[in-house]
C-alpha positions as a printed Julia matrix, in Angstrom:
207×3 Matrix{Float64}:
 47.76  51.03  55.94
 44.33  51.86  58.07
 46.58  54.43  59.98
 47.87  56.05  56.7
 44.55  56.84  55.16
 43.12  57.84  58.46
 45.83  60.39  58.27
 44.87  61.4   55.16
 41.49  63.39  55.77
 43.79  66.57  56.67
 46.17  66.23  53.62
 46.17  68.25  50.39
 45.73  66.27  47.15
 49.78  66.16  46.36
 49.75  64.85  49.88
 47.14  61.86  49.58
 48.95  60.97  46.63
 52.37  60.73  47.98
 51.56  59.17  51.04
 49.05  56.51  49.14
 51.91  55.69  46.95
 54.63  55.18  49.82
 52.25  52.9   51.26
 51.8   50.73  48.3
 55.56  50.65  47.74
 56.18  49.69  51.25
 53.85  47.12  51.49
 54.68  45.63  47.96
 58.68  45.92  48.63
 58.38  44.42  51.92
 57.31  41.24  50.28
 59.84  40.83  48.45
 63.0   41.42  50.81
 63.58  37.61  49.9
 64.54  37.93  46.73
 68.29  38.09  45.81
 67.44  41.86  43.86
 64.18  43.83  44.56
 62.54  44.87  40.97
 61.82  48.59  40.15
 58.9   50.43  41.65
 57.28  52.64  39.12
 56.5   56.23  40.53
 53.09  57.58  40.2
 52.4   60.29  37.67
 51.75  63.16  39.99
 49.44  64.49  37.68
 46.97  61.84  38.42
 45.79  64.39  40.76
 43.5   65.73  38.08
 41.61  62.04  38.4
 41.93  61.71  41.73
 39.72  64.88  42.51
 36.88  63.86  39.87
 36.81  60.18  41.23
 35.99  61.88  44.71
 32.94  63.7   45.5
 31.21  61.18  42.71
 28.75  59.95  45.06
 28.33  61.77  47.71
 25.2   60.76  49.84
 23.88  57.3   50.36
 20.63  55.93  48.1
 18.95  55.29  51.29
 19.28  58.87  52.49
 19.95  60.6   49.49
 19.95  64.64  49.26
 18.02  67.32  47.31
 19.47  67.77  44.04
 20.03  70.98  44.71
 21.81  70.43  47.57
 24.37  68.1   45.56
 26.35  70.64  43.45
 26.96  72.98  46.52
 28.53  69.58  48.8
 30.7   68.32  45.37
 32.1   71.78  45.32
 33.35  71.74  49.03
 34.32  68.56  49.55
 36.48  69.22  46.58
 37.94  72.36  47.61
 38.18  70.72  51.27
 40.15  68.11  49.42
 42.43  70.35  47.87
 43.17  73.17  50.74
 43.54  69.86  53.34
 40.86  70.64  55.14
 39.81  68.19  57.75
 35.82  66.56  57.65
 35.23  68.74  60.3
 36.35  71.86  58.79
 34.75  70.86  55.49
 31.38  69.8   57.64
 30.96  73.12  58.83
 31.66  74.62  55.17
 28.68  72.85  54.17
 26.15  74.24  56.59
 27.3   77.68  56.34
 26.99  77.32  52.63
 23.74  76.11  52.24
 22.87  78.09  55.04
 20.52  75.9   57.1
 18.9   73.75  54.35
 20.94  71.0   55.29
 19.21  69.02  57.22
 21.69  66.22  58.08
 23.86  68.27  60.59
 27.34  68.2   61.53
 27.31  64.49  62.38
 26.3   63.38  58.96
 28.23  65.96  57.16
 31.06  65.26  58.28
 30.72  61.56  57.87
 30.3   62.36  54.35
 33.33  64.6   53.98
 35.32  61.8   55.56
 33.89  59.34  53.8
 35.04  60.88  50.78
 38.17  62.2   51.61
 39.54  58.41  52.69
 38.33  57.75  49.2
 40.55  60.04  47.86
 43.21  57.97  49.82
 41.84  54.51  48.06
 41.94  56.34  44.26
 45.69  57.59  44.46
 46.33  53.89  45.85
 44.69  52.14  43.23
 46.5   54.49  40.85
 50.03  53.81  42.31
 49.5   49.97  41.98
 48.07  50.41  38.39
 51.2   51.86  37.2
 53.2   48.51  38.71
 51.11  45.49  37.3
 54.63  44.07  36.38
 55.22  43.06  40.06
 51.99  43.25  41.39
 48.82  40.92  40.95
 46.31  41.88  42.84
 45.59  43.25  46.71
 44.0   41.93  49.57
 41.47  43.55  51.6
 42.56  44.84  54.54
 40.34  45.46  58.15
 40.77  47.07  61.19
 41.01  45.04  64.48
 38.84  46.53  67.06
 35.09  47.24  68.89
 33.98  48.77  66.04
 34.69  46.84  63.19
 31.25  45.71  61.35
 30.79  41.77  60.79
 30.71  42.69  56.85
 34.09  44.01  57.09
 35.6   41.03  58.95
 33.88  38.6   56.4
 36.03  40.76  53.73
 39.35  40.77  55.36
 41.89  38.5   53.62
 39.79  38.22  50.5
 41.97  38.59  47.16
 41.2   40.96  44.2
 42.82  41.69  40.33
 45.01  44.67  40.54
 42.83  46.09  38.14
 39.6   46.14  40.38
 39.44  49.38  42.4
 38.37  48.96  45.87
 37.43  48.38  49.03
 34.46  49.83  48.16
 33.63  50.34  51.72
 30.7   51.73  53.82
 30.3   55.27  54.9
 33.67  55.95  57.45
 34.98  52.84  56.56
 38.16  51.9   57.38
 39.32  49.07  55.42
 42.03  49.36  52.95
 43.86  47.54  50.36
 47.45  45.63  50.62
 49.26  45.15  47.36
 49.87  41.45  47.04
 53.03  40.66  44.71
 53.8   38.01  42.15
 55.6   34.94  43.19
 59.21  34.88  43.18
 58.48  32.56  39.81
 56.87  34.77  38.45
 59.31  37.87  38.79
 62.08  35.52  37.44
 63.43  34.27  40.14
 63.38  30.56  39.93
 64.17  28.47  43.56
 63.5   31.63  46.14
 61.35  30.35  48.85
 57.88  32.59  49.27
 58.03  33.71  53.05
 54.48  33.13  54.81
 51.74  35.44  54.75
 52.12  38.66  57.28
 48.22  39.18  56.7
 46.93  38.36  60.06
 43.97  36.14  60.14
 40.2   37.63  60.88
 39.33  34.16  63.07
 41.99  34.35  64.93
């Protein structure tokens, strides 16, 4: 799942929507293989792309390191364009710096960080929208953390925590790699009494 989110940084809006929905559908149906009949997955209306573009780039700078008001519209426009045309975060950062003609003092590193964060957010918004269309089989989502040397303590603590399906998330930090895994209803809740629930496949952060 985290790999899917990272790959979306070089995708168009349509590709982001498709990848996000595929990720949610695959993760959800994998949890229901023990049922005699798999429930139907409701496909996401691709017109949601407009909402995804609108949701991304709302907050393009950290509260602790705000950007001048004159830069915000320029950066927002470049971020939107980058998401739509499938530019990589590095390409978008270069366009931002060129457009601002050196006025942006954050440098390429900060510009790329902002671009990557917003493009990953587009994936999360698309995934959230896909899961909203499938409340009939989903009861929520689980915070899933990438485990490696770069993982921060905050993300480790949140790994495995559950949230309602309507709640957006994960609200990760800049350059965050956490993602959401859909959590399906039980067999009984889906109308299949007597089916034995399989054990969770989500790794324990304490292991």
